[in-house]
CSV table of C-alpha atoms in Angstrom, one decimal:
chain,number,residue,atom,x,y,z
A,1301,GLY,CA,-9.4,9.1,-3.0
A,1302,HIS,CA,-6.6,8.8,-0.1
A,1303,PHE,CA,-7.7,12.6,1.0
A,1304,PHE,CA,-11.3,12.1,1.0
A,1305,ARG,CA,-11.1,9.0,3.3
A,1306,CYS,CA,-8.8,11.2,5.4
A,1307,SER,CA,-10.8,14.2,5.3
A,1308,ALA,CA,-14.0,12.0,6.4
A,1309,VAL,CA,-12.0,11.1,9.8
A,1310,ALA,CA,-11.2,14.5,10.2
A,1311,TYR,CA,-14.5,15.8,10.4
A,1312,GLU,CA,-15.6,13.3,12.9
A,1313,LEU,CA,-12.8,14.2,14.9
A,1314,LEU,CA,-13.9,17.6,15.0
A,1315,GLN,CA,-17.0,16.6,16.5
A,1316,HIS,CA,-14.9,15.5,20.0
A,1317,SER,CA,-13.8,19.1,19.9
A,1318,SER,CA,-10.4,17.9,18.4
A,1319,SER,CA,-8.1,19.9,16.2
A,1320,VAL,CA,-6.9,18.6,13.0
A,1321,ILE,CA,-4.3,19.6,10.4
A,1322,PHE,CA,-3.3,18.3,7.0
A,1323,ILE,CA,0.7,17.8,6.1
A,1324,ILE,CA,0.5,17.3,2.1
A,1325,PRO,CA,3.4,16.4,-0.1
A,1326,SER,CA,2.5,18.5,-3.0
A,1327,LEU,CA,0.7,21.7,-4.1
A,1328,ALA,CA,-1.8,19.5,-6.4
A,1329,LEU,CA,-4.0,19.0,-3.1
A,1330,GLU,CA,-3.8,22.6,-1.9
A,1331,ALA,CA,-7.0,23.3,-3.8
A,1332,LEU,CA,-8.8,20.0,-2.2
A,1333,VAL,CA,-7.7,21.0,1.6
A,1334,GLU,CA,-8.6,25.0,1.1
A,1335,GLN,CA,-11.8,24.0,-0.2
A,1336,SER,CA,-12.1,21.7,2.8
A,1337,LYS,CA,-11.2,24.7,4.9
A,1338,PHE,CA,-8.7,22.8,7.0
A,1339,PRO,CA,-5.5,23.9,8.0
A,1340,TYR,CA,-2.2,22.3,6.1
A,1341,LYS,CA,1.2,22.6,6.0
A,1342,LEU,CA,3.2,22.0,2.4
A,1343,VAL,CA,6.2,19.2,3.5
A,1344,PRO,CA,7.6,18.6,-0.2
A,1345,GLU,CA,9.9,15.9,1.2
A,1346,LEU,CA,7.0,14.1,3.4
A,1347,PHE,CA,7.6,10.7,1.8
A,1348,ASP,CA,11.2,10.7,0.5
A,1349,ASN,CA,13.0,7.8,1.7
A,1350,SER,CA,15.3,9.1,3.8
A,1351,ILE,CA,16.2,9.3,7.4
A,1352,ALA,CA,16.7,13.7,6.9
A,1353,ALA,CA,12.9,13.6,5.3
A,1354,ALA,CA,11.5,11.8,8.3
A,1355,GLU,CA,12.9,14.0,10.9
A,1356,ARG,CA,11.8,17.2,8.9
A,1357,VAL,CA,8.4,15.4,9.1
A,1358,LEU,CA,8.9,14.7,12.8
A,1359,ALA,CA,9.8,18.8,13.7
A,1360,GLU,CA,6.3,19.4,11.5
A,1361,LEU,CA,4.7,17.4,14.0
A,1362,GLU,CA,6.1,18.6,16.7
A,1363,SER,CA,5.6,22.2,16.2
A,1364,ALA,CA,2.1,21.5,15.6
A,1365,GLY,CA,1.7,20.0,18.7
A,1366,VAL,CA,-0.2,17.0,17.5
A,1367,ASP,CA,-0.7,13.8,19.4
A,1368,GLY,CA,-1.4,11.4,16.8
A,1369,ILE,CA,-1.2,11.0,12.8
A,1370,LEU,CA,-3.2,9.4,10.5
A,1371,LEU,CA,-1.4,8.4,7.3
A,1372,ASP,CA,-2.6,7.5,4.1
A,1373,SER,CA,-0.3,7.3,1.0
A,1374,HIS,CA,1.0,4.2,-0.9
A,1375,ARG,CA,4.5,6.2,-0.6
A,1376,VAL,CA,4.7,5.6,3.3
A,1377,THR,CA,8.0,3.6,4.1
A,1378,LYS,CA,8.6,1.5,7.3
A,1379,THR,CA,11.6,4.1,8.3
A,1380,LEU,CA,8.9,6.9,8.6
A,1381,LEU,CA,6.4,4.7,10.7
A,1382,GLU,CA,8.9,3.9,12.7
A,1383,ILE,CA,10.0,7.5,13.6
A,1384,ILE,CA,6.6,8.9,14.1
A,1385,GLN,CA,5.3,6.0,16.0
A,1386,GLU,CA,8.1,6.4,18.9
A,1387,LYS,CA,6.3,9.7,19.4
A,1388,PHE,CA,2.9,10.0,18.3
A,1389,LEU,CA,-0.3,7.4,18.2
A,1390,THR,CA,0.1,6.2,14.6
A,1391,ILE,CA,-3.0,5.1,12.5
A,1392,TYR,CA,-2.3,3.8,9.0
A,1393,PHE,CA,-4.9,3.2,6.1
A,1394,ASP,CA,-3.8,0.3,4.0
A,1395,ASP,CA,-4.5,-1.7,0.7
A,1396,LEU,CA,-1.3,-3.3,-0.3
A,1397,LEU,CA,-0.5,-5.9,2.8
A,1398,MET,CA,3.1,-5.2,2.0
A,1399,TYR,CA,5.2,-5.6,5.5
A,1400,PRO,CA,4.5,-5.5,9.4
A,1401,TYR,CA,3.4,-1.9,9.6
A,1402,PRO,CA,4.7,-0.3,12.8
A,1403,VAL,CA,1.7,1.3,13.6
A,1404,ASN,CA,-1.0,1.5,16.9
A,1405,ILE,CA,-4.1,1.4,14.7
A,1406,LEU,CA,-4.2,-0.1,10.9
A,1407,VAL,CA,-7.4,0.1,8.9
A,1408,ASN,CA,-8.3,-1.6,5.9
A,1409,PHE,CA,-12.2,-1.0,4.6
A,1410,HIS,CA,-11.9,-3.0,1.7
A,1411,VAL,CA,-14.5,-5.9,0.9
A,1412,ASP,CA,-12.0,-8.8,0.9
A,1413,ALA,CA,-9.3,-7.9,3.7
A,1414,SER,CA,-8.6,-10.1,6.3
A,1415,ILE,CA,-7.6,-10.2,9.8
A,1416,ASP,CA,-6.0,-13.3,8.9
A,1417,ASP,CA,-3.7,-12.1,6.3
A,1418,TYR,CA,-2.5,-9.4,8.8
A,1419,GLN,CA,-1.8,-11.7,11.5
A,1420,ASN,CA,0.1,-13.9,9.2
A,1421,LEU,CA,2.0,-10.6,8.1
A,1422,TYR,CA,2.9,-9.7,11.7
A,1423,ARG,CA,3.6,-13.6,12.7
A,1424,TYR,CA,7.6,-13.9,12.0
A,1425,SER,CA,8.2,-10.2,13.0
A,1426,ASP,CA,9.5,-8.2,15.8
A,1427,THR,CA,7.3,-5.6,15.1
A,1428,THR,CA,4.1,-4.9,17.8
A,1429,ILE,CA,0.9,-6.0,16.6
A,1430,PRO,CA,-1.4,-2.8,16.3
A,1431,ARG,CA,-5.4,-2.9,16.8
A,1432,PHE,CA,-6.7,-3.7,13.6
A,1433,LEU,CA,-9.9,-2.2,12.0
A,1434,ILE,CA,-11.0,-4.3,9.3
A,1435,GLY,CA,-14.0,-4.4,6.8
A,1436,THR,CA,-16.4,-2.3,5.4
A,1437,GLU,CA,-17.7,-1.3,8.8
A,1438,TYR,CA,-14.5,0.8,8.8
A,1439,PHE,CA,-15.3,2.5,5.0
A,1440,PRO,CA,-15.0,6.4,6.0
A,1441,LEU,CA,-17.9,7.5,4.0
A,1442,LYS,CA,-17.5,11.6,3.7
A,1443,ARG,CA,-19.7,13.0,6.2
A,1444,SER,CA,-21.8,15.3,3.7
A,1445,SER,CA,-22.8,12.2,2.3
A,1446,TYR,CA,-24.4,10.5,5.3
A,1447,GLN,CA,-28.1,11.3,4.3
A,1448,LYS,CA,-29.1,8.0,2.4
A,1449,VAL,CA,-31.9,8.8,0.0
A,1450,CYS,CA,-34.2,6.4,-1.8
A,1451,LEU,CA,-33.3,6.3,-5.5
A,1452,TYR,CA,-36.2,6.0,-8.1
A,1453,LYS,CA,-35.3,3.7,-10.6
A,1454,ASN,CA,-35.9,5.0,-14.3
A,1455,ARG,CA,-33.6,3.2,-16.4
A,1456,LYS,CA,-32.5,6.6,-18.1
A,1457,HIS,CA,-29.4,8.0,-16.0
A,1458,VAL,CA,-26.0,6.3,-16.0
A,1459,GLY,CA,-23.0,7.4,-13.9
A,1460,PHE,CA,-19.0,7.5,-15.0
A,1461,PHE,CA,-16.4,7.7,-12.9
A,1462,ALA,CA,-12.9,7.2,-12.8
A,1463,GLY,CA,-11.5,8.9,-9.8
A,1464,GLY,CA,-9.8,12.2,-9.1
A,1465,SER,CA,-6.8,11.7,-11.1
A,1466,ASP,CA,-7.6,9.3,-13.8
A,1467,PRO,CA,-4.0,7.7,-14.4
A,1468,ASP,CA,-5.1,5.8,-17.3
A,1469,HIS,CA,-7.2,8.4,-18.8
A,1470,VAL,CA,-10.2,5.9,-19.1
A,1471,THR,CA,-12.4,9.0,-19.2
A,1472,LEU,CA,-10.7,10.5,-22.4
A,1473,ARG,CA,-10.3,7.1,-24.1
A,1474,MET,CA,-14.4,6.0,-23.6
A,1475,LEU,CA,-15.3,9.5,-24.6
A,1476,LYS,CA,-13.0,8.7,-28.1
A,1477,TYR,CA,-14.6,5.2,-28.5
A,1478,ILE,CA,-18.2,6.4,-28.2
A,1479,LEU,CA,-17.3,8.7,-31.1
A,1480,LYS,CA,-15.3,6.7,-33.3
A,1481,ASN,CA,-17.8,3.5,-32.8
A,1482,LYS,CA,-21.1,6.1,-32.9
A,1483,ILE,CA,-22.7,4.6,-29.7
A,1484,LEU,CA,-26.0,5.9,-29.5
A,1485,PHE,CA,-27.5,5.8,-26.1
A,1486,LYS,CA,-30.7,5.3,-24.4
A,1487,TYR,CA,-29.8,7.1,-21.2
A,1488,THR,CA,-28.0,10.1,-20.2
A,1489,LEU,CA,-24.7,9.3,-19.1
A,1490,HIS,CA,-23.3,11.6,-16.6
A,1491,VAL,CA,-19.8,11.9,-16.9
A,1492,VAL,CA,-17.6,12.8,-13.6
A,1493,VAL,CA,-14.2,14.3,-13.8
A,1494,GLY,CA,-11.9,15.0,-10.6
A,1495,LYS,CA,-9.8,18.2,-10.3
A,1496,MET,CA,-6.2,16.3,-10.9
A,1497,ASN,CA,-7.7,14.9,-14.3
A,1498,THR,CA,-4.9,16.1,-16.7
A,1499,ASP,CA,-7.3,15.3,-19.6
A,1500,TYR,CA,-10.0,17.9,-18.6
A,1501,GLU,CA,-9.8,20.3,-21.6
A,1502,GLU,CA,-10.2,17.7,-24.3
A,1503,VAL,CA,-12.7,15.6,-22.3
A,1504,LYS,CA,-15.1,18.8,-22.2
A,1505,SER,CA,-14.6,19.3,-25.9
A,1506,LEU,CA,-15.9,15.8,-26.4
A,1507,CYS,CA,-18.8,15.9,-24.3
A,1508,PHE,CA,-20.5,19.0,-26.0
A,1509,ARG,CA,-20.3,16.7,-29.1
A,1510,ASN,CA,-23.0,14.4,-27.7
A,1511,HIS,CA,-26.4,16.0,-26.1
A,1512,ASN,CA,-26.7,12.5,-24.6
A,1513,ILE,CA,-23.7,13.4,-22.0
A,1514,GLN,CA,-23.8,15.7,-19.1
A,1515,LEU,CA,-20.2,16.4,-17.9
A,1516,TYR,CA,-19.3,17.7,-14.3
A,1517,TYR,CA,-15.9,18.7,-12.6
A,1518,GLY,CA,-14.4,19.1,-9.6
A,1519,LEU,CA,-17.3,17.9,-7.6
A,1520,SER,CA,-16.3,17.5,-3.5
A,1521,ASP,CA,-19.3,15.6,-2.8
A,1522,LEU,CA,-21.0,13.0,-5.5
A,1523,SER,CA,-23.9,12.4,-3.5
A,1524,GLY,CA,-26.1,14.2,-5.9
A,1525,ILE,CA,-24.6,12.4,-8.7
A,1526,TYR,CA,-25.3,9.1,-6.9
A,1527,LYS,CA,-28.8,10.3,-6.1
A,1528,GLN,CA,-29.5,10.8,-9.9
A,1529,ILE,CA,-28.2,7.5,-11.4
A,1530,ASP,CA,-30.1,3.9,-12.1
A,1531,LEU,CA,-26.4,2.5,-12.4
A,1532,ALA,CA,-22.9,3.6,-12.1
A,1533,ILE,CA,-19.6,2.5,-14.5
A,1534,SER,CA,-17.0,2.9,-12.0
A,1535,ALA,CA,-13.3,2.2,-11.2
A,1536,ALA,CA,-12.8,0.0,-8.2
A,1537,GLY,CA,-11.6,2.9,-5.8
A,1538,ILE,CA,-13.6,4.5,-2.7
A,1539,THR,CA,-16.4,5.7,-5.3
A,1540,LEU,CA,-17.3,2.1,-5.7
A,1541,TYR,CA,-18.0,1.8,-1.9
A,1542,GLU,CA,-19.9,4.8,-2.0
A,1543,LEU,CA,-22.2,3.9,-4.7
A,1544,ALA,CA,-22.7,0.7,-2.5
A,1545,TYR,CA,-23.8,2.9,0.1
A,1546,TYR,CA,-26.5,4.6,-2.0
A,1547,GLY,CA,-27.6,1.2,-3.4
A,1548,VAL,CA,-26.2,1.9,-6.9
A,1549,PRO,CA,-25.8,-1.1,-8.9
A,1550,SER,CA,-22.5,-0.6,-10.6
A,1551,VAL,CA,-20.1,-1.6,-13.6
A,1552,VAL,CA,-16.7,-2.0,-12.5
A,1553,TYR,CA,-13.3,-1.9,-14.0
A,1554,SER,CA,-9.5,-1.5,-12.2
A,1555,MET,CA,-6.9,0.9,-13.4
A,1556,VAL,CA,-4.5,0.9,-11.2
A,1557,ASP,CA,-2.9,-2.8,-9.1
A,1558,ASN,CA,-4.1,-2.2,-6.0
A,1559,GLN,CA,-7.9,-2.0,-7.4
A,1560,LYS,CA,-8.0,-5.6,-8.9
A,1561,HIS,CA,-8.6,-7.3,-6.0
A,1562,THR,CA,-11.7,-5.1,-5.0
A,1563,ALA,CA,-13.3,-5.4,-8.9
A,1564,ILE,CA,-12.9,-9.2,-8.2
A,1565,GLU,CA,-14.5,-9.3,-5.0
A,1566,PHE,CA,-16.9,-6.9,-5.9
A,1567,ALA,CA,-18.2,-9.2,-8.4
A,1568,ARG,CA,-17.5,-12.5,-6.7
A,1569,ARG,CA,-20.1,-11.2,-4.2
A,1570,GLY,CA,-22.6,-10.2,-6.8
A,1571,LEU,CA,-22.3,-6.7,-6.0
A,1572,SER,CA,-21.1,-5.4,-9.4
A,1573,ILE,CA,-20.0,-6.9,-12.9
A,1574,ASN,CA,-16.3,-6.8,-13.7
A,1575,ILE,CA,-15.2,-6.0,-17.0
A,1576,GLY,CA,-11.5,-5.9,-16.6
A,1577,ASP,CA,-8.4,-3.7,-16.2
A,1578,SER,CA,-8.5,-0.6,-18.4
A,1579,ARG,CA,-5.0,-1.1,-19.0
A,1580,THR,CA,-4.8,-4.5,-20.3
A,1581,GLU,CA,-8.1,-5.3,-21.5
A,1582,PRO,CA,-10.9,-4.1,-24.0
A,1583,ILE,CA,-13.3,-2.7,-21.5
A,1584,PHE,CA,-15.2,-0.4,-23.8
A,1585,PRO,CA,-16.9,-3.0,-25.7
A,1586,ARG,CA,-17.7,-4.7,-22.7
A,1587,MET,CA,-18.6,-1.6,-20.6
A,1588,PHE,CA,-21.4,-0.4,-22.9
A,1589,GLU,CA,-22.8,-4.1,-23.6
A,1590,THR,CA,-23.1,-4.9,-19.9
A,1591,VAL,CA,-24.5,-1.4,-19.1
A,1592,GLN,CA,-27.6,-2.1,-21.4
A,1593,LYS,CA,-28.1,-5.7,-20.4
A,1594,MET,CA,-28.6,-4.6,-16.7
A,1595,LEU,CA,-30.7,-1.5,-17.5
A,1596,ASP,CA,-32.6,-4.2,-19.3
A,1597,ASN,CA,-32.8,-6.5,-16.4
A,1598,ASP,CA,-35.0,-5.1,-12.9
A,1599,MET,CA,-34.0,-8.0,-10.8
A,1600,ILE,CA,-30.1,-7.6,-11.6
A,1601,LEU,CA,-30.8,-4.0,-10.5
A,1602,LYS,CA,-32.6,-4.3,-7.8
A,1603,THR,CA,-30.5,-7.6,-6.3
A,1604,MET,CA,-27.1,-5.4,-6.8
A,1605,SER,CA,-29.1,-2.3,-5.0
A,1606,LYS,CA,-29.9,-4.3,-1.9
A,1607,LYS,CA,-26.7,-6.2,-1.3
A,1608,GLY,CA,-24.7,-2.8,-1.8
A,1609,SER,CA,-26.6,-1.0,0.7
A,1610,GLN,CA,-26.1,-3.9,3.3
A,1611,ILE,CA,-22.0,-3.7,3.0
A,1612,VAL,CA,-21.7,-0.1,3.6
A,1613,ASP,CA,-23.5,1.6,6.3
A,1614,GLY,CA,-22.1,4.9,6.6
A,1615,GLU,CA,-20.6,5.0,9.7
A,1616,GLY,CA,-16.9,3.9,9.2
A,1617,ALA,CA,-15.2,7.4,9.8
A,1618,LYS,CA,-17.1,7.6,13.0
A,1619,ARG,CA,-15.9,4.3,14.4
A,1620,ILE,CA,-12.4,5.1,13.5
A,1621,SER,CA,-12.5,8.4,14.7
A,1622,ASP,CA,-14.3,7.0,18.2
A,1623,ILE,CA,-11.5,4.7,18.5
A,1624,ILE,CA,-8.6,7.2,17.9
A,1625,PHE,CA,-10.4,9.5,20.5
A,1626,GLY,CA,-10.8,6.9,23.2
A,1627,GLY,CA,-7.4,5.8,22.6
């Protein structure tokens, strides 16, 4: 998710005749970057909490001749940000609201993000207040997904999404629950698995045992799936915002702490139905009961579809890149 929202902005920067380079901390990201055809450098100590590591990053940036850097990781430290901002335009994607970030531009595209919360964060700090880009109008939809297509609703296709890595093994656990409880679908379940999912081989084996399940692996663009499905079951990450753009109603769950607020707010606004946290709650019985109830209610589907498509317009990455390029 962090990579894809950065790549959406990178594609838009290229439209300004800019050049971009990715600096990544792990070999696990190499396949994604190479698939996107972006130049990159591997810096394993990128997010080490030390002055020496920060200086190594600075040296890499200087050797690459960059003018600015967009950072997107929960592992970014204040020390790293301070060192980078001294020499470069610094843009940061945030969704944790942890401390007054020493950056030039701060982006939070989440549905419940508030400028007031950030202003309070900086109120008693010596850190210079950055330019805030707050709200869903800054959600960086991937460029290949910009063309919205009207969905034909036939209540026969449901998508399942657990992000690129699925750290709580929700996909595998969900499939085991289906087999154990002999759940029979009245629809086709489209299961999407990311390249960083460590359970893929076992997931593949379980999917082949149910003819109502179609498996997709390592897709860089999910828009083709969004166009097929009538309803989605999704973790509360960037996929949820992409679904909203396409007007796909959703059943949402959280699997990490920073997704909980999104799941709650989407449900509060009538954009999704929240079935809880996969780590602590029995989401699977709720999941399939909720899906069937929604598929049986055209009004719920139509209302959620309309509300979702109103909060994300697909221009967020362009807005961010225009501001970066314009200074």
